[in-house]
Amino acid sequence: MTLKKMFLLYSLIFIGVILVLCTALYVTYMTGVRNHVYSFADSEEKQVEVLQLRIEAEQHFDPDWVSPSITYVALNNNNEILSSNGSASDRKLALSYLKGEDIPFSEGYFAKSLFPGGVCVFKYQIGVRYSSEWANQHLPRVEIIFVSAFIFSVLVSTIVFVRFISKRLENNISPLRHTVRLIGSGNLNYPVPHLSIKEFEELGSLTDRMRSDLKNTLQALWSNENQMRESTAQMLHDYRTPLTVARAHAEFLREDLSNLSDMRNKDDLIDSADALILNLERLTEIGDRLQQQMASDTSLAGGNTVIALDDFNQAIDILGHILSNHYGNAWRSNFQKCQQTLSIDEIGLKQTLMNVLINAFEHGNSPQTVQLQFEVLQDSVQYLISNSGSCFSERALANGMQKEFSEKANNDEAITGLGLYFARRFLDKYDGTIRLFNSPDNHACVQITFPLQVVKDDPQTPPLT
């Protein structure tokens, strides 16, 4: 059954029920009239009309002709009351009526009939009245009872109709909603049950097809991911072996060159070997981090190790010298001596500083001097990298650490913020900060600060490159 047919059928049933209720109320009303439980609304008015015709025909008035439901006041030609079955208020209203005064309908309706020697004023009501005076005084009016019964019947029928429709819709929506919630929570094994309404059955069929397609897609993705992991693990294994051999040969080369007695081109060869070792070390670190990711299914962040800051700074100073020789720039370092140790991801910290240093060497204008300063503050340590060959633009100062940042240097060189972006992500893990600014002599400066406290390892740290 479609929704259109269902609503049409139930609407016809609802209209039929209302018609049956109206018929039942009408039959009940007429039964009460026939059994003299109450009278029609114009019953008293018709009685007054009959009295007027009788008085006109017989030319006199007899109080016995008047039924108890009608009030009368008989007066002579001098407006003196001859007889009455009404109260003093009724008599007063009758005199006002004869004088032509307006009387509110709430007081009743009035009519008069002339006869020789006097006049008779009748007071009556228009409306359904009970045959019993006690019922007229203590029960609600008949119209109110029947109108209330009709409204109550319509309300009950409407509530039953709405509840029946709602139940029918709920029986079709609830299973579909339950299935969608299961799909949203990751359960793709629960099929959509059969539904009785055509539109919901079609929607359920589409939902079930989506569930099946999603399940097949995820299974394919999981299978591809496992294959990719196996391929990557194999690639790393094949990648690290020649890398280790190359690094060993580079170290042998440097050792042999340092023992040559002929100094001609010796320094250049040593610098080349140092650069080769530096890049091989960086590739080794990348391989270590990729292997860690494959083993633990986490990000490329390394674990915390306890490092001596003096030894760490010496290693950074050596790398800075090698980079300066490679890029043809001057190198200057100023490290404050300290005895502190620090629990931190050493590879990540080294890569962070290398990202900033390589940016300084690559994006500065030669000849230039790249300077690295280190100092211990009250409860933190600070690295300051400055570059005499360039300065940050206003746009770089505002957006330089965003992942999507890039700009042109001298209209030919693309400068991206990816290295600074990864540096910021690493420092966020240790509640550190990175700040870009230009020195008073218009040199680009990057300030890195992080606290000295020992921190826990966080596997959600983003990868560094």
Short mmCIF file of C-alpha atoms in Angstrom, two decimals:
data_model
loop_
_atom_site.label_atom_id
_atom_site.label_comp_id
_atom_site.label_asym_id
_atom_site.label_seq_id
_atom_site.Cartn_x
_atom_site.Cartn_y
_atom_site.Cartn_z
CA MET A 1 0.00 0.00 0.00
CA THR A 2 1.26 3.45 -0.92
CA LEU A 3 1.03 6.45 1.38
CA LYS A 4 -1.54 8.07 -0.92
CA LYS A 5 -3.85 5.05 -0.84
CA MET A 6 -3.39 4.61 2.89
CA PHE A 7 -4.31 8.23 3.71
CA LEU A 8 -7.26 8.12 1.28
CA LEU A 9 -8.63 4.92 2.85
CA TYR A 10 -8.22 6.16 6.41
CA SER A 11 -9.73 9.54 5.52
CA LEU A 12 -12.83 7.82 4.11
CA ILE A 13 -13.09 5.71 7.27
CA PHE A 14 -12.76 8.85 9.40
CA ILE A 15 -15.49 10.66 7.45
CA GLY A 16 -17.75 7.58 7.73
CA VAL A 17 -17.25 7.46 11.51
CA ILE A 18 -18.15 11.17 11.81
CA LEU A 19 -21.30 10.65 9.73
CA VAL A 20 -22.32 7.70 11.91
CA LEU A 21 -21.80 9.78 15.05
CA CYS A 22 -23.87 12.66 13.64
CA THR A 23 -26.68 10.22 12.71
CA ALA A 24 -26.59 8.69 16.19
CA LEU A 25 -26.85 12.13 17.82
CA TYR A 26 -29.75 13.11 15.55
CA VAL A 27 -31.67 9.88 16.31
CA THR A 28 -31.05 10.39 20.02
CA TYR A 29 -32.35 13.98 19.83
CA MET A 30 -35.51 13.01 17.95
CA THR A 31 -36.15 10.13 20.33
CA GLY A 32 -36.04 12.56 23.24
CA VAL A 33 -38.53 14.86 21.48
CA ARG A 34 -40.96 12.02 20.73
CA ASN A 35 -40.81 10.83 24.34
CA HIS A 36 -41.33 14.40 25.62
CA VAL A 37 -38.01 14.45 27.45
CA TYR A 38 -37.56 17.94 26.00
CA SER A 39 -39.25 20.11 23.38
CA PHE A 40 -38.19 21.79 20.18
CA ALA A 41 -36.60 25.20 20.37
CA ASP A 42 -39.77 27.04 19.13
CA SER A 43 -42.24 24.98 21.13
CA GLU A 44 -43.24 27.78 23.55
CA GLU A 45 -43.48 30.31 20.73
CA LYS A 46 -45.97 28.07 18.91
CA GLN A 47 -48.00 27.68 22.13
CA VAL A 48 -48.20 31.48 22.44
CA GLU A 49 -49.40 31.72 18.82
CA VAL A 50 -52.15 29.17 19.55
CA LEU A 51 -53.22 31.18 22.64
CA GLN A 52 -53.39 34.39 20.61
CA LEU A 53 -55.64 32.75 18.02
CA ARG A 54 -57.92 31.28 20.72
CA ILE A 55 -58.29 34.62 22.55
CA GLU A 56 -59.06 36.35 19.26
CA ALA A 57 -61.66 33.72 18.39
CA GLU A 58 -63.41 33.54 21.75
CA GLN A 59 -62.98 37.23 22.69
CA HIS A 60 -61.97 36.54 26.28
CA PHE A 61 -59.00 35.13 28.23
CA ASP A 62 -58.99 32.13 30.55
CA PRO A 63 -55.85 31.53 32.68
CA ASP A 64 -56.44 27.77 32.46
CA TRP A 65 -55.51 27.90 28.79
CA VAL A 66 -51.86 28.78 29.62
CA SER A 67 -49.36 25.96 30.19
CA PRO A 68 -47.01 26.22 33.22
CA SER A 69 -44.00 26.81 30.94
CA ILE A 70 -45.41 30.18 29.75
CA THR A 71 -45.65 33.26 31.95
CA TYR A 72 -48.64 35.55 31.48
CA VAL A 73 -49.87 38.86 32.90
CA ALA A 74 -53.55 39.82 32.30
CA LEU A 75 -54.38 43.55 32.66
CA ASN A 76 -57.52 45.68 32.25
CA ASN A 77 -57.72 48.79 30.14
CA ASN A 78 -56.31 50.83 33.06
CA ASN A 79 -53.19 48.62 33.16
CA GLU A 80 -54.30 47.07 36.41
CA ILE A 81 -53.26 43.44 36.83
CA LEU A 82 -56.19 41.06 36.78
CA SER A 83 -54.23 37.81 37.10
CA SER A 84 -50.67 36.47 36.56
CA ASN A 85 -48.53 33.39 37.12
CA GLY A 86 -45.32 35.37 37.01
CA SER A 87 -43.15 37.05 39.58
CA ALA A 88 -43.09 40.74 40.40
CA SER A 89 -40.16 41.13 38.02
CA ASP A 90 -42.17 39.50 35.22
CA ARG A 91 -45.10 41.87 35.89
CA LYS A 92 -42.77 44.86 35.75
CA LEU A 93 -41.27 43.67 32.47
CA ALA A 94 -44.82 43.18 31.04
CA LEU A 95 -45.75 46.78 31.85
CA SER A 96 -42.48 47.98 30.27
CA TYR A 97 -43.30 45.94 27.16
CA LEU A 98 -46.76 47.56 26.89
CA LYS A 99 -45.13 50.98 27.14
CA GLY A 100 -42.95 50.13 24.14
CA GLU A 101 -39.66 49.97 25.99
CA ASP A 102 -36.82 47.78 24.67
CA ILE A 103 -36.30 44.65 26.74
CA PRO A 104 -33.10 42.59 26.37
CA PHE A 105 -33.49 39.14 24.85
CA SER A 106 -31.82 37.69 27.93
CA GLU A 107 -34.99 38.53 29.89
CA GLY A 108 -37.14 36.50 27.49
CA TYR A 109 -39.44 37.11 24.54
CA PHE A 110 -42.84 38.91 24.86
CA ALA A 111 -46.13 38.87 22.93
CA LYS A 112 -49.58 40.33 23.64
CA SER A 113 -53.18 39.55 22.78
CA LEU A 114 -56.13 41.97 23.12
CA PHE A 115 -59.56 40.92 24.35
CA PRO A 116 -62.63 42.97 25.35
CA GLY A 117 -61.82 44.88 28.53
CA GLY A 118 -58.11 44.17 28.67
CA VAL A 119 -54.89 42.78 27.32
CA CYS A 120 -52.76 39.66 28.08
CA VAL A 121 -48.96 39.76 27.86
CA PHE A 122 -47.11 36.48 27.41
CA LYS A 123 -43.45 35.85 28.28
CA TYR A 124 -41.74 32.81 26.76
CA GLN A 125 -38.30 31.40 25.90
CA ILE A 126 -36.90 30.27 22.58
CA GLY A 127 -34.74 27.19 23.01
CA VAL A 128 -34.90 23.51 23.78
CA ARG A 129 -36.35 22.95 27.23
CA TYR A 130 -36.76 19.88 29.37
CA SER A 131 -40.21 18.69 30.22
CA SER A 132 -39.16 18.64 33.88
CA GLU A 133 -38.75 21.95 35.67
CA TRP A 134 -36.13 20.36 37.92
CA ALA A 135 -34.08 19.45 34.84
CA ASN A 136 -34.41 22.99 33.49
CA GLN A 137 -33.01 24.36 36.75
CA HIS A 138 -30.21 21.86 37.46
CA LEU A 139 -29.08 20.33 34.16
CA PRO A 140 -27.12 22.03 31.35
CA ARG A 141 -29.13 23.13 28.37
CA VAL A 142 -29.97 20.42 25.87
CA GLU A 143 -28.05 22.22 23.07
CA ILE A 144 -24.92 22.32 25.22
CA ILE A 145 -25.18 18.60 25.97
CA PHE A 146 -25.55 17.64 22.29
CA VAL A 147 -22.85 20.06 21.06
CA SER A 148 -20.48 18.82 23.77
CA ALA A 149 -21.25 15.23 22.83
CA PHE A 150 -20.54 16.00 19.16
CA ILE A 151 -17.24 17.77 19.91
CA PHE A 152 -16.18 14.97 22.26
CA SER A 153 -16.99 12.34 19.65
CA VAL A 154 -15.04 14.20 16.96
CA LEU A 155 -12.03 14.66 19.26
CA VAL A 156 -12.00 11.01 20.27
CA SER A 157 -12.35 9.91 16.64
CA THR A 158 -9.54 12.27 15.57
CA ILE A 159 -7.22 11.06 18.34
CA VAL A 160 -7.90 7.43 17.46
CA PHE A 161 -7.38 8.18 13.76
CA VAL A 162 -4.09 10.02 14.36
CA ARG A 163 -2.80 7.32 16.71
CA PHE A 164 -3.67 4.61 14.21
CA ILE A 165 -1.91 6.46 11.38
CA SER A 166 1.08 7.22 13.62
CA LYS A 167 1.33 3.59 14.69
CA ARG A 168 1.23 2.42 11.10
CA LEU A 169 3.96 4.89 10.11
CA GLU A 170 6.03 4.09 13.21
CA ASN A 171 5.93 0.38 12.37
CA ASN A 172 7.60 1.22 9.05
CA ILE A 173 9.93 4.01 10.21
CA SER A 174 11.25 2.34 13.37
CA PRO A 175 12.98 -0.64 11.67
CA LEU A 176 14.44 1.66 9.02
CA ARG A 177 15.70 4.11 11.64
CA HIS A 178 17.18 1.27 13.70
CA THR A 179 19.06 -0.04 10.67
CA VAL A 180 20.41 3.41 9.76
CA ARG A 181 21.64 3.91 13.33
CA LEU A 182 23.42 0.55 13.21
CA ILE A 183 25.05 1.52 9.91
CA GLY A 184 26.11 4.84 11.45
CA SER A 185 27.71 2.99 14.37
CA GLY A 186 29.64 0.72 12.01
CA ASN A 187 27.44 -2.40 12.09
CA LEU A 188 27.00 -3.34 8.44
CA ASN A 189 25.63 -6.84 8.99
CA TYR A 190 22.02 -5.93 9.88
CA PRO A 191 19.70 -6.02 6.83
CA VAL A 192 16.62 -3.82 6.49
CA PRO A 193 13.43 -5.84 7.24
CA HIS A 194 10.41 -5.94 4.93
CA LEU A 195 8.12 -2.88 5.27
CA SER A 196 4.39 -2.70 4.49
CA ILE A 197 4.25 0.78 2.92
CA LYS A 198 5.58 0.99 -0.62
CA GLU A 199 7.55 4.24 -0.23
CA PHE A 200 9.29 3.03 2.93
CA GLU A 201 9.93 -0.35 1.35
CA GLU A 202 11.70 1.40 -1.55
CA LEU A 203 13.67 3.54 0.88
CA GLY A 204 14.59 0.45 2.89
CA SER A 205 15.72 -1.33 -0.27
CA LEU A 206 17.95 1.62 -1.19
CA THR A 207 19.31 1.77 2.35
CA ASP A 208 20.07 -1.95 2.30
CA ARG A 209 21.82 -1.57 -1.05
CA MET A 210 23.86 1.29 0.38
CA ARG A 211 24.74 -0.88 3.39
CA SER A 212 25.88 -3.72 1.15
CA ASP A 213 27.90 -1.41 -1.10
CA LEU A 214 29.49 0.31 1.89
CA LYS A 215 30.37 -3.04 3.44
CA ASN A 216 31.95 -4.25 0.20
CA THR A 217 33.82 -0.97 -0.22
CA LEU A 218 35.21 -1.06 3.32
CA GLN A 219 36.25 -4.68 2.93
CA ALA A 220 38.04 -3.77 -0.28
CA LEU A 221 39.72 -0.80 1.42
CA TRP A 222 40.81 -2.94 4.35
CA SER A 223 42.18 -5.54 1.97
CA ASN A 224 44.03 -2.88 -0.05
CA GLU A 225 45.38 -1.30 3.14
CA ASN A 226 46.76 -4.61 4.34
CA GLN A 227 48.35 -5.20 0.95
CA MET A 228 49.80 -1.69 1.00
CA ARG A 229 51.24 -2.25 4.47
CA GLU A 230 52.90 -5.45 3.35
CA SER A 231 54.26 -3.75 0.25
CA THR A 232 55.52 -0.78 2.26
CA ALA A 233 57.19 -3.06 4.82
CA GLN A 234 58.93 -4.90 2.02
CA MET A 235 59.93 -1.61 0.40
CA LEU A 236 61.42 -0.35 3.67
CA HIS A 237 63.36 -3.55 4.08
CA ASP A 238 64.77 -3.22 0.56
CA TYR A 239 65.39 0.52 1.10
CA ARG A 240 67.36 0.26 4.34
CA THR A 241 69.89 -2.31 3.20
CA PRO A 242 71.60 -0.28 0.43
CA LEU A 243 71.23 2.81 2.59
CA THR A 244 73.25 1.24 5.38
CA VAL A 245 75.93 0.15 2.93
CA ALA A 246 76.12 3.61 1.35
CA ARG A 247 76.45 5.30 4.71
CA ALA A 248 79.24 2.92 5.74
CA HIS A 249 81.16 3.59 2.53
CA ALA A 250 80.75 7.34 3.02
CA GLU A 251 82.22 7.09 6.52
CA PHE A 252 85.13 5.00 5.18
CA LEU A 253 85.64 7.59 2.46
CA ARG A 254 85.82 10.43 4.96
CA GLU A 255 88.23 8.46 7.17
CA ASP A 256 90.53 7.65 4.23
CA LEU A 257 90.44 11.22 2.95
CA SER A 258 91.35 12.61 6.35
CA ASN A 259 94.53 10.49 6.31
CA LEU A 260 95.76 11.72 2.90
CA SER A 261 99.04 13.56 2.98
CA ASP A 262 98.25 15.53 -0.15
CA MET A 263 96.08 18.48 0.97
CA ARG A 264 95.04 19.40 -2.55
CA ASN A 265 91.21 19.18 -2.86
CA LYS A 266 91.19 17.37 0.48
CA ASP A 267 88.84 19.84 2.21
CA ASP A 268 86.40 19.79 -0.66
CA LEU A 269 86.27 16.00 -0.63
CA ILE A 270 85.73 15.95 3.13
CA ASP A 271 82.90 18.49 2.81
CA SER A 272 81.29 16.36 0.13
CA ALA A 273 81.58 13.28 2.28
CA ASP A 274 80.09 15.18 5.24
CA ALA A 275 77.16 16.28 3.12
CA LEU A 276 76.67 12.71 1.94
CA ILE A 277 76.68 11.45 5.53
CA LEU A 278 74.24 14.18 6.58
CA ASN A 279 71.69 13.29 3.92
CA LEU A 280 72.10 9.58 4.55
CA GLU A 281 71.45 10.20 8.24
CA ARG A 282 68.28 12.07 7.37
CA LEU A 283 67.14 9.24 5.13
CA THR A 284 67.92 6.77 7.91
CA GLU A 285 65.81 8.76 10.37
CA ILE A 286 62.95 8.82 7.89
CA GLY A 287 63.25 5.07 7.42
CA ASP A 288 63.23 4.53 11.20
CA ARG A 289 60.08 6.60 11.56
CA LEU A 290 58.33 4.82 8.69
CA GLN A 291 59.21 1.47 10.18
CA GLN A 292 57.87 2.57 13.55
CA GLN A 293 54.63 3.59 11.90
CA MET A 294 54.30 0.21 10.19
CA ALA A 295 54.95 -1.60 13.49
CA SER A 296 52.63 0.40 15.75
CA ASP A 297 49.97 1.73 13.32
CA THR A 298 50.45 5.25 14.71
CA SER A 299 51.77 8.52 13.38
CA LEU A 300 55.40 9.07 12.50
CA ALA A 301 56.24 10.59 15.87
CA GLY A 302 59.12 8.99 17.72
CA GLY A 303 59.20 8.11 21.43
CA ASN A 304 60.70 10.27 24.15
CA THR A 305 64.32 9.81 25.08
CA VAL A 306 66.45 11.57 27.69
CA ILE A 307 68.98 13.81 25.94
CA ALA A 308 71.79 15.98 27.26
CA LEU A 309 71.26 19.42 25.79
CA ASP A 310 74.99 20.18 25.45
CA ASP A 311 75.62 17.01 23.43
CA PHE A 312 72.48 17.61 21.37
CA ASN A 313 73.53 21.19 20.59
CA GLN A 314 76.99 20.05 19.51
CA ALA A 315 75.39 17.65 17.03
CA ILE A 316 73.18 20.47 15.71
CA ASP A 317 76.24 22.72 15.39
CA ILE A 318 78.01 20.09 13.25
CA LEU A 319 74.94 19.76 11.02
CA GLY A 320 74.79 23.53 10.70
CA HIS A 321 78.40 23.66 9.53
CA ILE A 322 77.76 20.95 6.98
CA LEU A 323 74.64 22.73 5.67
CA SER A 324 76.45 26.07 5.43
CA ASN A 325 79.22 24.50 3.38
CA HIS A 326 76.67 22.75 1.18
CA TYR A 327 74.70 25.95 0.49
CA GLY A 328 77.72 28.24 0.44
CA ASN A 329 76.63 30.39 3.39
CA ALA A 330 78.34 31.52 6.58
CA TRP A 331 77.41 29.75 9.81
CA ARG A 332 77.46 31.19 13.29
CA SER A 333 76.35 29.46 16.49
CA ASN A 334 76.13 30.60 20.09
CA PHE A 335 75.11 27.91 22.58
CA GLN A 336 74.82 28.59 26.29
CA LYS A 337 76.46 25.85 28.31
CA CYS A 338 74.07 23.86 30.49
CA GLN A 339 73.95 20.58 32.38
CA GLN A 340 70.22 19.93 31.99
CA THR A 341 68.77 16.81 30.45
CA LEU A 342 65.45 16.72 28.71
CA SER A 343 62.91 13.96 28.01
CA ILE A 344 61.77 14.58 24.45
CA ASP A 345 61.52 13.03 21.00
CA GLU A 346 65.12 13.64 19.96
CA ILE A 347 64.55 12.79 16.28
CA GLY A 348 61.52 15.05 16.14
CA LEU A 349 63.34 17.96 17.81
CA LYS A 350 66.32 17.55 15.50
CA GLN A 351 64.05 17.42 12.45
CA THR A 352 62.18 20.53 13.66
CA LEU A 353 65.41 22.54 13.90
CA MET A 354 66.63 21.13 10.58
CA ASN A 355 63.38 22.20 8.88
CA VAL A 356 63.87 25.78 10.06
CA LEU A 357 67.62 25.81 9.22
CA ILE A 358 67.11 24.41 5.74
CA ASN A 359 64.42 27.05 5.12
CA ALA A 360 66.90 29.72 6.19
CA PHE A 361 69.65 28.38 3.93
CA GLU A 362 67.39 27.78 0.92
CA HIS A 363 65.28 30.94 0.95
CA GLY A 364 67.90 33.52 1.91
CA ASN A 365 69.86 35.58 -0.58
CA SER A 366 73.59 34.75 -0.66
CA PRO A 367 75.97 35.85 0.63
CA GLN A 368 74.30 35.48 4.00
CA THR A 369 74.94 34.36 7.54
CA VAL A 370 72.65 31.90 9.26
CA GLN A 371 72.92 32.09 13.04
CA LEU A 372 71.60 29.73 15.71
CA GLN A 373 71.47 30.85 19.35
CA PHE A 374 70.52 28.70 22.34
CA GLU A 375 69.84 29.83 25.89
CA VAL A 376 68.22 28.43 29.00
CA LEU A 377 65.55 30.61 30.55
CA GLN A 378 63.99 30.23 33.99
CA ASP A 379 61.77 27.27 33.14
CA SER A 380 62.26 26.80 29.39
CA VAL A 381 64.83 26.63 26.64
CA GLN A 382 64.91 28.79 23.53
CA TYR A 383 66.41 28.44 20.07
CA LEU A 384 66.67 31.53 17.87
CA ILE A 385 67.47 31.10 14.16
CA SER A 386 68.19 34.24 12.17
CA ASN A 387 68.96 34.74 8.49
CA SER A 388 70.80 37.82 7.29
CA GLY A 389 69.90 37.22 3.66
CA SER A 390 66.16 37.69 3.80
CA CYS A 391 63.19 38.92 5.83
CA PHE A 392 59.62 37.76 6.24
CA SER A 393 56.88 39.47 4.30
CA GLU A 394 53.76 40.67 6.08
CA ARG A 395 51.87 37.77 4.58
CA ALA A 396 54.51 35.26 5.73
CA LEU A 397 54.45 36.67 9.26
CA ALA A 398 50.70 36.18 9.39
CA ASN A 399 50.36 32.85 7.58
CA GLY A 400 53.82 31.32 7.35
CA MET A 401 53.03 28.36 9.63
CA GLN A 402 49.86 27.35 7.83
CA LYS A 403 49.93 24.16 5.80
CA GLU A 404 48.53 25.77 2.65
CA PHE A 405 50.84 28.82 2.76
CA SER A 406 53.03 29.57 -0.23
CA GLU A 407 54.41 32.67 -1.93
CA LYS A 408 56.93 33.63 -4.60
CA ALA A 409 60.36 34.97 -3.80
CA ASN A 410 61.70 37.32 -6.50
CA ASN A 411 58.84 36.06 -8.71
CA ASP A 412 60.61 32.82 -9.43
CA GLU A 413 61.06 30.81 -6.23
CA ALA A 414 58.11 29.23 -4.41
CA ILE A 415 58.29 29.51 -0.62
CA THR A 416 56.00 27.15 1.27
CA GLY A 417 55.21 26.95 4.96
CA LEU A 418 55.21 23.17 5.19
CA GLY A 419 58.42 22.91 7.23
CA LEU A 420 57.26 25.57 9.67
CA TYR A 421 53.85 23.89 9.80
CA PHE A 422 55.37 20.57 10.87
CA ALA A 423 57.61 22.37 13.36
CA ARG A 424 54.57 24.01 14.95
CA ARG A 425 52.71 20.68 15.10
CA PHE A 426 55.68 19.05 16.86
CA LEU A 427 56.03 21.87 19.40
CA ASP A 428 52.32 21.77 20.19
CA LYS A 429 52.89 18.31 21.65
CA TYR A 430 55.31 19.73 24.23
CA ASP A 431 53.42 22.97 24.92
CA GLY A 432 56.10 24.77 22.97
CA THR A 433 55.79 27.83 20.76
CA ILE A 434 57.26 29.03 17.48
CA ARG A 435 57.28 32.70 16.52
CA LEU A 436 58.20 34.44 13.27
CA PHE A 437 59.45 38.02 13.26
CA ASN A 438 61.95 40.36 11.65
CA SER A 439 64.86 41.78 13.63
CA PRO A 440 65.46 45.55 13.83
CA ASP A 441 68.05 45.20 11.04
CA ASN A 442 65.40 43.44 8.92
CA HIS A 443 66.66 39.88 9.24
CA ALA A 444 64.22 36.94 9.27
CA CYS A 445 64.06 35.31 12.72
CA VAL A 446 62.40 32.17 14.01
CA GLN A 447 62.14 31.71 17.79
CA ILE A 448 61.44 28.23 19.20
CA THR A 449 60.65 27.84 22.90
CA PHE A 450 59.54 24.84 24.91
CA PRO A 451 59.40 24.08 28.66
CA LEU A 452 61.95 21.99 30.50
CA GLN A 453 59.48 19.69 32.26
CA VAL A 454 59.38 15.98 31.43
CA VAL A 455 56.39 15.13 29.23
CA LYS A 456 54.63 11.92 28.25
CA ASP A 457 54.85 10.47 24.82
CA ASP A 458 51.81 11.22 22.62
CA PRO A 459 51.23 8.87 19.67
CA GLN A 460 48.97 11.41 17.98
CA THR A 461 51.76 13.86 17.14
CA PRO A 462 51.74 14.63 13.40
CA PRO A 463 54.59 13.44 11.21
CA LEU A 464 57.62 15.57 10.43
CA THR A 465 59.37 15.71 7.08
#
